[in-house]
Amino acid sequence: MTAELSQMFRTKREGVGFVLDAMEAAFPGQELLVYTVPGSFVEPAEARRRALEVAASNWAATARLVGRFVPDCILIDIGTTSTDIIPVVRGDLVAGGRTDPERLLRGELVYTGALRTPVEAVTREVPLWGGSCAVSAEGFALVGDAHLWRGRLRREDYSVAAPDGRPATRDYAGERLARVVCGDRELLDEAAIDGIARAVAEAQVRTVAAAIRRVRSRHPALDRAVVTGLGDFIAAEAAGETGLGIVPLAHRLGDASRAAPAAAVAWLLACQRAG
């Protein structure tokens, strides 16, 4: 499960209850099972009692799936919003944190993603006209605009409303990036936008690489990274910077690797039922 952190809920427990209510309404009379961080599947009534064990449990499912294929590795899963950096040893996750605050504290969860992260959350300065320019903090552009401009994301990958409400095209992404330095496309040419987009992308890679080094310092024997998610290209670059060998989960799951937790819970349940 994910979504329980939404601001519409006052607590995670309330969010878990809402998601369970929605699932039961959508699939009346059907068997529903919920994955827990400790690794079991439970029915909705039990999930309500163990709300903090089912909240944000998606990362644990992916890590346990990866452990079946690559028993010793660091899983790096970059989605639209956040990054999971999970050590896997002998086929099981050995993350020090279980809740999101614990994982943030240990560097196993990094709040930077391939799409929704505001540019000003990634870097404070970008190059402009031969100098270094501070960025505005107005929410003018997302990191997804930088990746869209550079051709690393497709238009259909841009699954949220753009900050200006305009389409997810390269041209409009350039307009949004120009506003990061309080400019527009009359003031900034293609080269200037290229520089801004590159700086944003490189800063994001550095952020993820720093977190990988932190996690790896606790597990120095791990020398491979399994990369997955919408931002698998960011994960691969960051892992490469830290000297890890790179294993794309897409080689095993294909396009399903972009939503690895969904594939993982299906696979884990099938394995459980097959004995």
Short mmCIF file of C-alpha atoms in Angstrom, two decimals:
data_model
loop_
_atom_site.label_atom_id
_atom_site.label_comp_id
_atom_site.label_asym_id
_atom_site.label_seq_id
_atom_site.Cartn_x
_atom_site.Cartn_y
_atom_site.Cartn_z
CA MET A 1 0.00 0.00 0.00
CA THR A 2 0.93 3.59 -0.61
CA ALA A 3 -1.11 6.85 -0.67
CA GLU A 4 -1.74 6.98 3.08
CA LEU A 5 0.67 9.92 3.45
CA SER A 6 -1.65 12.20 1.47
CA GLN A 7 -2.45 15.50 3.16
CA MET A 8 -6.14 14.71 2.96
CA PHE A 9 -5.59 12.33 5.88
CA ARG A 10 -4.67 13.58 9.34
CA THR A 11 -2.88 10.34 10.20
CA LYS A 12 -1.46 7.34 8.38
CA ARG A 13 -4.01 5.14 10.15
CA GLU A 14 -6.82 7.24 8.68
CA GLY A 15 -5.23 6.96 5.23
CA VAL A 16 -4.89 3.20 5.48
CA GLY A 17 -8.56 2.96 6.44
CA PHE A 18 -9.59 5.10 3.48
CA VAL A 19 -7.62 2.98 1.01
CA LEU A 20 -9.08 -0.21 2.43
CA ASP A 21 -12.61 1.21 2.29
CA ALA A 22 -12.06 2.17 -1.34
CA MET A 23 -10.76 -1.28 -2.26
CA GLU A 24 -13.64 -3.04 -0.55
CA ALA A 25 -16.12 -0.77 -2.32
CA ALA A 26 -14.46 -1.32 -5.69
CA PHE A 27 -14.23 -5.12 -5.34
CA PRO A 28 -17.23 -6.25 -3.26
CA GLY A 29 -17.14 -9.89 -2.32
CA GLN A 30 -13.63 -10.39 -3.70
CA GLU A 31 -10.66 -11.65 -1.73
CA LEU A 32 -8.45 -8.72 -0.72
CA LEU A 33 -4.99 -9.12 0.76
CA VAL A 34 -2.64 -6.41 1.97
CA TYR A 35 1.14 -6.69 2.10
CA THR A 36 2.94 -5.77 5.31
CA VAL A 37 6.45 -4.43 5.78
CA PRO A 38 7.43 -7.58 7.76
CA GLY A 39 6.52 -9.61 4.66
CA SER A 40 3.12 -11.23 5.20
CA PHE A 41 -0.22 -10.87 3.45
CA VAL A 42 -3.16 -10.01 5.71
CA GLU A 43 -6.88 -9.48 5.24
CA PRO A 44 -8.35 -5.95 5.48
CA ALA A 45 -9.55 -6.34 9.08
CA GLU A 46 -6.05 -7.30 10.18
CA ALA A 47 -4.56 -4.53 8.05
CA ARG A 48 -6.69 -1.98 9.91
CA ARG A 49 -5.31 -3.26 13.22
CA ARG A 50 -1.75 -3.20 11.89
CA ALA A 51 -2.04 0.08 10.02
CA LEU A 52 1.56 1.17 10.56
CA GLU A 53 2.83 -2.16 9.22
CA VAL A 54 0.91 -1.86 5.95
CA ALA A 55 1.48 1.87 5.46
CA ALA A 56 4.04 2.55 2.71
CA SER A 57 4.90 -1.15 2.43
CA ASN A 58 5.54 -1.07 -1.31
CA TRP A 59 9.33 -0.80 -0.99
CA ALA A 60 9.52 -3.96 1.12
CA ALA A 61 7.73 -6.00 -1.54
CA THR A 62 10.11 -4.84 -4.25
CA ALA A 63 13.17 -5.57 -2.11
CA ARG A 64 12.02 -9.12 -1.35
CA LEU A 65 11.29 -9.77 -5.02
CA VAL A 66 14.73 -8.49 -6.00
CA GLY A 67 16.26 -10.73 -3.34
CA ARG A 68 14.98 -13.77 -5.23
CA PHE A 69 16.97 -12.73 -8.32
CA VAL A 70 20.00 -10.95 -6.87
CA PRO A 71 20.52 -12.14 -3.27
CA ASP A 72 23.18 -9.56 -2.38
CA CYS A 73 22.68 -6.06 -3.72
CA ILE A 74 21.42 -2.56 -3.09
CA LEU A 75 17.98 -1.94 -4.57
CA ILE A 76 17.56 1.58 -5.96
CA ASP A 77 13.97 2.29 -6.95
CA ILE A 78 13.25 5.82 -8.16
CA GLY A 79 9.60 6.59 -8.78
CA THR A 80 7.80 9.81 -9.57
CA THR A 81 8.31 11.25 -6.10
CA SER A 82 10.87 9.42 -4.01
CA THR A 83 13.83 7.06 -4.01
CA ASP A 84 14.20 3.80 -2.08
CA ILE A 85 17.76 2.61 -1.37
CA ILE A 86 17.42 -0.80 0.24
CA PRO A 87 20.26 -3.18 1.14
CA VAL A 88 19.50 -6.83 0.39
CA VAL A 89 21.67 -9.55 1.93
CA ARG A 90 21.21 -13.29 1.34
CA GLY A 91 17.91 -12.64 -0.35
CA ASP A 92 16.24 -10.58 2.37
CA LEU A 93 16.05 -6.88 3.04
CA VAL A 94 18.27 -5.65 5.85
CA ALA A 95 17.06 -2.06 5.94
CA GLY A 96 17.58 -0.34 9.26
CA GLY A 97 14.32 1.57 9.00
CA ARG A 98 10.78 0.28 8.69
CA THR A 99 8.66 3.44 8.80
CA ASP A 100 9.19 6.37 6.46
CA PRO A 101 10.66 8.63 9.18
CA GLU A 102 13.10 5.88 10.17
CA ARG A 103 14.12 5.31 6.56
CA LEU A 104 14.57 9.03 5.93
CA LEU A 105 16.78 9.19 9.01
CA ARG A 106 19.04 6.43 7.68
CA GLY A 107 19.20 7.56 4.05
CA GLU A 108 17.19 4.56 2.85
CA LEU A 109 14.41 6.87 1.67
CA VAL A 110 15.29 10.02 -0.25
CA TYR A 111 12.57 12.44 -1.23
CA THR A 112 13.63 13.03 -4.79
CA GLY A 113 11.86 11.45 -7.76
CA ALA A 114 11.93 11.44 -11.52
CA LEU A 115 8.89 13.66 -11.98
CA ARG A 116 7.15 15.47 -9.11
CA THR A 117 10.09 16.95 -7.19
CA PRO A 118 10.22 20.77 -7.46
CA VAL A 119 13.43 22.04 -9.05
CA GLU A 120 14.23 24.18 -6.00
CA ALA A 121 14.24 21.01 -3.86
CA VAL A 122 17.06 19.61 -6.00
CA THR A 123 19.44 22.54 -6.38
CA ARG A 124 19.80 26.10 -5.14
CA GLU A 125 21.79 27.36 -8.13
CA VAL A 126 21.98 26.74 -11.87
CA PRO A 127 24.34 28.09 -14.54
CA LEU A 128 23.20 31.13 -16.50
CA TRP A 129 25.08 33.38 -18.92
CA GLY A 130 28.48 32.35 -17.63
CA GLY A 131 27.58 32.72 -13.96
CA SER A 132 25.81 30.83 -11.20
CA CYS A 133 22.22 31.93 -10.66
CA ALA A 134 20.04 31.29 -7.62
CA VAL A 135 16.75 29.57 -8.38
CA SER A 136 13.34 30.90 -7.46
CA ALA A 137 11.24 28.99 -4.93
CA GLU A 138 7.88 29.49 -6.60
CA GLY A 139 7.20 25.95 -7.78
CA PHE A 140 7.60 27.04 -11.41
CA ALA A 141 9.05 23.73 -12.64
CA LEU A 142 9.40 20.10 -11.66
CA VAL A 143 12.47 17.94 -12.06
CA GLY A 144 10.38 16.06 -14.63
CA ASP A 145 10.60 19.14 -16.84
CA ALA A 146 14.38 18.84 -16.87
CA HIS A 147 14.19 15.15 -17.77
CA LEU A 148 11.50 15.80 -20.39
CA TRP A 149 13.62 18.55 -21.94
CA ARG A 150 16.64 16.23 -22.07
CA GLY A 151 14.66 13.35 -23.58
CA ARG A 152 14.94 11.07 -20.54
CA LEU A 153 11.18 11.03 -19.90
CA ARG A 154 8.45 10.59 -22.47
CA ARG A 155 5.41 12.81 -22.67
CA GLU A 156 3.22 9.95 -21.42
CA ASP A 157 5.49 9.55 -18.38
CA TYR A 158 4.50 13.04 -17.20
CA SER A 159 1.51 11.76 -15.26
CA VAL A 160 0.79 14.82 -13.09
CA ALA A 161 -0.48 18.28 -13.91
CA ALA A 162 2.36 20.61 -14.86
CA PRO A 163 2.92 23.59 -12.54
CA ASP A 164 1.61 26.01 -15.19
CA GLY A 165 -1.24 23.74 -16.26
CA ARG A 166 0.18 23.50 -19.78
CA PRO A 167 0.99 20.31 -21.73
CA ALA A 168 3.89 17.96 -21.06
CA THR A 169 5.89 18.82 -24.16
CA ARG A 170 9.54 19.75 -24.52
CA ASP A 171 8.68 23.31 -25.53
CA TYR A 172 6.48 23.92 -22.51
CA ALA A 173 9.01 22.20 -20.25
CA GLY A 174 11.54 24.74 -21.51
CA GLU A 175 9.20 27.58 -20.59
CA ARG A 176 8.80 26.20 -17.09
CA LEU A 177 12.56 25.80 -16.67
CA ALA A 178 13.12 29.39 -17.82
CA ARG A 179 10.88 30.58 -15.01
CA VAL A 180 13.13 28.83 -12.49
CA VAL A 181 15.47 31.81 -12.95
CA CYS A 182 12.54 34.22 -13.31
CA GLY A 183 13.00 34.33 -17.07
CA ASP A 184 11.09 33.24 -20.14
CA ARG A 185 11.89 31.94 -23.63
CA GLU A 186 12.38 35.45 -24.97
CA LEU A 187 15.21 35.93 -22.49
CA LEU A 188 16.66 32.41 -22.48
CA ASP A 189 17.76 30.54 -25.58
CA GLU A 190 18.11 26.79 -26.12
CA ALA A 191 21.62 26.69 -24.70
CA ALA A 192 20.54 28.42 -21.49
CA ILE A 193 17.70 25.95 -20.97
CA ASP A 194 20.09 23.08 -21.70
CA GLY A 195 22.38 24.35 -18.96
CA ILE A 196 19.58 24.62 -16.42
CA ALA A 197 18.19 21.17 -17.25
CA ARG A 198 21.64 19.58 -17.08
CA ALA A 199 22.40 21.20 -13.73
CA VAL A 200 19.13 19.98 -12.25
CA ALA A 201 19.69 16.43 -13.50
CA GLU A 202 23.29 16.32 -12.27
CA ALA A 203 22.34 17.69 -8.85
CA GLN A 204 19.72 14.98 -8.49
CA VAL A 205 22.24 12.27 -9.36
CA ARG A 206 24.63 13.66 -6.74
CA THR A 207 21.89 13.58 -4.10
CA VAL A 208 21.05 9.95 -4.81
CA ALA A 209 24.73 8.97 -5.02
CA ALA A 210 25.40 10.50 -1.60
CA ALA A 211 22.58 8.45 -0.09
CA ILE A 212 23.87 5.29 -1.79
CA ARG A 213 27.31 5.85 -0.26
CA ARG A 214 25.72 6.30 3.14
CA VAL A 215 23.76 3.05 2.90
CA ARG A 216 26.72 1.19 1.41
CA SER A 217 28.96 2.31 4.26
CA ARG A 218 26.91 0.01 6.50
CA HIS A 219 27.13 -2.86 3.98
CA PRO A 220 30.51 -2.49 2.24
CA ALA A 221 30.46 -6.02 0.81
CA LEU A 222 27.53 -5.17 -1.48
CA ASP A 223 28.89 -4.37 -4.93
CA ARG A 224 25.84 -4.47 -7.20
CA ALA A 225 22.85 -2.19 -7.58
CA VAL A 226 19.50 -3.33 -8.94
CA VAL A 227 17.92 -0.26 -10.52
CA THR A 228 14.25 0.17 -11.29
CA GLY A 229 11.35 2.61 -11.45
CA LEU A 230 10.44 5.52 -13.68
CA GLY A 231 13.79 7.06 -12.76
CA ASP A 232 15.91 3.97 -13.36
CA PHE A 233 18.20 6.09 -15.53
CA ILE A 234 18.90 8.35 -12.53
CA ALA A 235 19.51 5.30 -10.35
CA ALA A 236 21.95 3.84 -12.87
CA GLU A 237 23.95 7.07 -13.10
CA ALA A 238 24.08 7.47 -9.33
CA ALA A 239 25.06 3.83 -8.79
CA GLY A 240 27.76 4.18 -11.42
CA GLU A 241 29.19 7.18 -9.59
CA THR A 242 29.58 5.05 -6.46
CA GLY A 243 31.31 2.19 -8.28
CA LEU A 244 28.47 -0.31 -8.04
CA GLY A 245 27.77 -2.77 -10.82
CA ILE A 246 24.37 -2.11 -12.39
CA VAL A 247 21.63 -4.70 -12.84
CA PRO A 248 18.46 -3.29 -14.45
CA LEU A 249 15.34 -4.94 -13.06
CA ALA A 250 13.77 -4.29 -16.47
CA HIS A 251 15.89 -7.15 -17.82
CA ARG A 252 13.80 -9.46 -15.63
CA LEU A 253 10.42 -7.70 -15.48
CA GLY A 254 10.33 -5.70 -18.71
CA ASP A 255 8.09 -2.63 -18.63
CA ALA A 256 6.54 -3.88 -15.37
CA SER A 257 9.72 -2.72 -13.64
CA ARG A 258 8.43 0.84 -13.88
CA ALA A 259 5.78 -0.15 -11.34
CA ALA A 260 7.89 -2.76 -9.59
CA PRO A 261 5.96 -2.89 -6.27
CA ALA A 262 2.77 -3.91 -8.08
CA ALA A 263 4.58 -6.69 -9.92
CA ALA A 264 6.34 -7.68 -6.71
CA VAL A 265 3.23 -8.24 -4.57
CA ALA A 266 1.64 -10.33 -7.35
CA TRP A 267 4.79 -12.42 -7.72
CA LEU A 268 5.30 -12.89 -3.97
CA LEU A 269 1.68 -13.96 -3.45
CA ALA A 270 1.90 -16.41 -6.35
CA CYS A 271 5.07 -17.90 -4.85
CA GLN A 272 3.43 -18.18 -1.43
CA ARG A 273 0.42 -19.98 -2.82
CA ALA A 274 2.55 -22.27 -4.96
CA GLY A 275 4.33 -23.35 -1.79
#
